[in-house]
Coordinates of C-alpha atoms in Angstrom, one line a residue:
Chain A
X1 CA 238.9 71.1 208.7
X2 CA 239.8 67.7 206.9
X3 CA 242.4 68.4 204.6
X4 CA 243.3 65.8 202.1
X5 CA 246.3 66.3 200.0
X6 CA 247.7 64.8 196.8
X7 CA 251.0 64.7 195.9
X8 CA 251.3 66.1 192.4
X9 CA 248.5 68.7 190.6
X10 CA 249.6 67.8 187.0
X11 CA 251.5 64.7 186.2
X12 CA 252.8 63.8 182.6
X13 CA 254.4 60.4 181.9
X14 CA 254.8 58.0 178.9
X15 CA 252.9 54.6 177.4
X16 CA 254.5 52.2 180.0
X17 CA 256.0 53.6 182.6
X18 CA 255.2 52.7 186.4
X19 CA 253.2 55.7 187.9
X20 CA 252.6 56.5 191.6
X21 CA 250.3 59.2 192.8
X22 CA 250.5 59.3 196.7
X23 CA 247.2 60.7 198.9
X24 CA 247.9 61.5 202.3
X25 CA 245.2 62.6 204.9
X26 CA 245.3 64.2 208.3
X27 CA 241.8 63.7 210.0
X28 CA 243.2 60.1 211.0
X29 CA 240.3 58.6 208.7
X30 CA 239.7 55.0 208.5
X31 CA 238.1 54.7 204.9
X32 CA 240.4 56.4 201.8
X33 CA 239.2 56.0 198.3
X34 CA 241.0 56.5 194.7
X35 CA 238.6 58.1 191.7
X36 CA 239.2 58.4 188.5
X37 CA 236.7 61.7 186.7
X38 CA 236.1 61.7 183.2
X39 CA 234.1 64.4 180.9
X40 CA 230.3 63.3 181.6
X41 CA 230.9 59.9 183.3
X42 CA 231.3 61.6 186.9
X43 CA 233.2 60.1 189.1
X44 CA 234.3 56.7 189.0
X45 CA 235.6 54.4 192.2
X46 CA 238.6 52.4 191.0
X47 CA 239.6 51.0 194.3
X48 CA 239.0 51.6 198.4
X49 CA 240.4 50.5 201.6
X50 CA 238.7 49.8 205.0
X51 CA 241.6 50.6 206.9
X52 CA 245.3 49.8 207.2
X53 CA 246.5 46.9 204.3
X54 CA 243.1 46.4 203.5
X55 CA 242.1 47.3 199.8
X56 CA 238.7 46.0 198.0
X57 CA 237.8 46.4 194.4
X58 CA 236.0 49.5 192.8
X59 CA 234.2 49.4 189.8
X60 CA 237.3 50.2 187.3
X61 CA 240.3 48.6 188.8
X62 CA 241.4 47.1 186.1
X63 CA 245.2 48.3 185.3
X64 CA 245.5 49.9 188.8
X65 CA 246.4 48.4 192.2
X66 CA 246.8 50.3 195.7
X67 CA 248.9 50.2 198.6
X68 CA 247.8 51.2 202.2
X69 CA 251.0 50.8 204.7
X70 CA 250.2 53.4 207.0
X71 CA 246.8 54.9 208.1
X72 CA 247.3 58.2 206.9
X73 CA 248.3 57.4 203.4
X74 CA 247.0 55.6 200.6
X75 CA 248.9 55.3 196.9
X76 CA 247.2 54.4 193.5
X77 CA 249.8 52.3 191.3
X78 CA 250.1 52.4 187.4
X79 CA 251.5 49.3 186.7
X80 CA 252.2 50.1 183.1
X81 CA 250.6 53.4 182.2
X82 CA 248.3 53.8 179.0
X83 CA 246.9 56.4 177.0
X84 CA 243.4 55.5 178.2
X85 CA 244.8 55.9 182.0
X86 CA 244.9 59.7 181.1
X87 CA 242.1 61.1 183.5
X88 CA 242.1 63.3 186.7
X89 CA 242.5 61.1 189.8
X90 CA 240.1 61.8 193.0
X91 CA 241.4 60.7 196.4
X92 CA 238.9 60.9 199.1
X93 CA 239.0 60.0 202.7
X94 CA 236.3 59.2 204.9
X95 CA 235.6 59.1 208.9
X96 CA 234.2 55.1 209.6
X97 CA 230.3 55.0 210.5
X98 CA 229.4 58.2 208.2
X99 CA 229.0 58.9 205.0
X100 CA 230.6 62.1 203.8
X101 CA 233.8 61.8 201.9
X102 CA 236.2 64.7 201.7
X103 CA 238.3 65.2 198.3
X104 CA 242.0 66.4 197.6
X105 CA 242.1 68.5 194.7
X106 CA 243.3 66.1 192.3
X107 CA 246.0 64.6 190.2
X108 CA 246.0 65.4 186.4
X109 CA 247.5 62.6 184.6
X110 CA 248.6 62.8 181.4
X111 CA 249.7 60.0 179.0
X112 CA 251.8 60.3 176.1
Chain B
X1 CA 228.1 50.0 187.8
X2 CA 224.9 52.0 189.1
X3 CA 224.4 55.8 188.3
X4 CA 222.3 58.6 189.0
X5 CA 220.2 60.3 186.5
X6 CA 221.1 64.4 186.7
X7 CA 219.8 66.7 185.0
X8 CA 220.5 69.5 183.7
X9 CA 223.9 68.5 182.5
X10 CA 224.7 71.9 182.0
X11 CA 222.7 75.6 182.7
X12 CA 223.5 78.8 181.5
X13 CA 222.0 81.5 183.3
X14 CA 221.8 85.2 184.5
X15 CA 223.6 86.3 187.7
X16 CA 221.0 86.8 190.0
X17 CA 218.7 83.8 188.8
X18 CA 217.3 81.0 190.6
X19 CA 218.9 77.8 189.7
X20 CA 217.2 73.9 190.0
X21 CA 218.7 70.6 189.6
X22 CA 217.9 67.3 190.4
X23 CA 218.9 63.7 190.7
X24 CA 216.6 60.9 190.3
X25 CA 217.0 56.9 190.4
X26 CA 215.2 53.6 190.6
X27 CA 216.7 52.6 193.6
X28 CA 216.2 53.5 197.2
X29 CA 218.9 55.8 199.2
X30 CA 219.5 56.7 202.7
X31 CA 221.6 59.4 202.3
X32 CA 222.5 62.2 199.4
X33 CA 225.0 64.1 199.5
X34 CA 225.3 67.7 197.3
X35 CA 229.4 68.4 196.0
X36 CA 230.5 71.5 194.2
X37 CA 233.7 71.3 192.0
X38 CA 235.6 74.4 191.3
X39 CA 237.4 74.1 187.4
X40 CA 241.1 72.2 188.5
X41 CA 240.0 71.3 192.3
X42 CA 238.4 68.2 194.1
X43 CA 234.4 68.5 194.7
X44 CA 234.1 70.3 198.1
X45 CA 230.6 68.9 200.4
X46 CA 227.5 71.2 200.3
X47 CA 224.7 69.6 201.8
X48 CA 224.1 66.0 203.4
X49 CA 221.0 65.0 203.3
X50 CA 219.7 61.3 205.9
X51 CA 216.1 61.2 205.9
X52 CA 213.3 61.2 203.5
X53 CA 211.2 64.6 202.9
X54 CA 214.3 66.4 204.8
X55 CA 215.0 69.8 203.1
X56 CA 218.3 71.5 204.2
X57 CA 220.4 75.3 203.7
X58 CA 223.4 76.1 203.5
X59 CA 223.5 80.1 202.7
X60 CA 222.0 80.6 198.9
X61 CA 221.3 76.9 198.8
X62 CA 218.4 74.6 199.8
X63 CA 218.7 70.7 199.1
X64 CA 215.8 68.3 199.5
X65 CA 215.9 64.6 200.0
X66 CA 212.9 63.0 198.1
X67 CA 209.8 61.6 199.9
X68 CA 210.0 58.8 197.6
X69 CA 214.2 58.4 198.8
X70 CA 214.7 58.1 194.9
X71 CA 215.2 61.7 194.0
X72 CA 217.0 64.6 195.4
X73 CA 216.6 68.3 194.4
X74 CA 219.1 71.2 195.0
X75 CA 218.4 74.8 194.5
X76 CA 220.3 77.7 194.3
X77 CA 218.8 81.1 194.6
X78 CA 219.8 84.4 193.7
X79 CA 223.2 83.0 191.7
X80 CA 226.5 85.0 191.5
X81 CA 229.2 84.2 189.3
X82 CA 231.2 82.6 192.2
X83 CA 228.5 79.7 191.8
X84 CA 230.2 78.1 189.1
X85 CA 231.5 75.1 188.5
X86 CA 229.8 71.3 188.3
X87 CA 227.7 70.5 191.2
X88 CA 227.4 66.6 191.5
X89 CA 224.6 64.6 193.1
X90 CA 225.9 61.3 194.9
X91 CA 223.9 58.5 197.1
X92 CA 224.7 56.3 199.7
X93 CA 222.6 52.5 199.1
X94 CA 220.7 50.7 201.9
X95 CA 223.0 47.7 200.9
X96 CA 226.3 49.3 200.8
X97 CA 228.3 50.4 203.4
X98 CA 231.1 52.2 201.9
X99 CA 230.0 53.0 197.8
X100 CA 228.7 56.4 196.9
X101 CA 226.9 56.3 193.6
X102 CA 227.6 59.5 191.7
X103 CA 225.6 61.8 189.3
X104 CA 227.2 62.9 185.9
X105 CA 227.2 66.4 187.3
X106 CA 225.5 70.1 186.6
X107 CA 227.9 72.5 185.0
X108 CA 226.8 75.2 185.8
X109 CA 227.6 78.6 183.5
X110 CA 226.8 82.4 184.2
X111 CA 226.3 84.5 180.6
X112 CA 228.3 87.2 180.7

């Protein structure tokens, strides 16, 4: 079974602080992705990576940026958190050449 | 960015009911893919679906992929209070090779 973990359940943090929430996979998956879910908008891709150091643009990057050092792990940055940044994050990972993408269970993030 | 139309947005029904949702779009997909969400976890795979007219089970639930490729349909029969949660609709473009686009979600609610 794919498991896809992520590092914290529930997360609170304050207007401005630097925020990291780390995803790790162990299905040695190419393609790892970073959602953000919202009450009725679904689920939202705010950034993805190919594979090793490679990162591309999602439709809500804006605020966020990513890091992908190893294969296995793949970290969604707060620069400077806001109160609009408080949302449940997704990570998914995905084998190259198919479509299915398997989810952690999610980071809660909180902004006060 | 581009979203799929689901509907209901939420159901409440009697255990032991048949459920019906459905996705629908103006563009053309090659694959959709069925997620349940548990309240507090990630959205767990049900059904993949890769060519058009294709109608696929998994246990209680049958999901069909659209002969027009713009639609998807999942049903649930004979419901139990384990089912839940907010199913999700999500499709894979002809033109994109990574991008899922992702229905607003079903929340699906059994009267007590």
């Amino acid at each position: 079974d794919v498991k896809v973990t992520q590092s914290s359940r529930y997360l609170v943090k304050r207007t401005g602080e630097k925020v990291f929430l780390e995803c790790v996979q162990d299905m040695d998956h190419e393609n790892m992705f970073w959602y953000r879910q919202d009450p009725g908008l679904g689920l939202r891709l705010i950034y993805f990576s190919y594979d090793v150091k490679m990162k591309e643009k999602g439709d809500i990057p804006e605020g966020y940026s990513v890091s992908r050092e190893k294969k296995e792990r793949f970290s969604l940055i707060l620069e400077s958190a806001s109160t609009n940044q408080t949302s449940m994050y997704l990570c998914a990972s995905r084998n190259r050449g198919t479509y299915e993408q398997y989810f952690g269970p999610g980071t809660r993030l909180t902004v006060t | 960015g581009q979203q799929l139309n689901q509907s209901p947005q939420s159901m409440f029904i009697q255990e032991g009911e048949d459920v019906s949702m459905n996705c629908t779009s103006s563009s053309i997909f090659n694959t959709w893919l069925w997620y349940k969400q548990d309240p507090g976890e990630g959205p767990v795979l049900l059904i993949a679906l890769y060519k058009a007219g294709e109608l696929t089970s998994n246990g209680r639930l049958t999901a069909q992929f659209g002969i027009t490729r713009k639609d998807s349909f999942l049903n649930i029969s004979a419901s139990i209070p384990s089912d839940v949660g907010i199913y999700f609709c999500a499709g894979q473009l002809g033109d994109s090779n990574y991008q899922l686009i992702w229905g607003a979600g079903t929340k699906l609610i059994i009267k007590p």
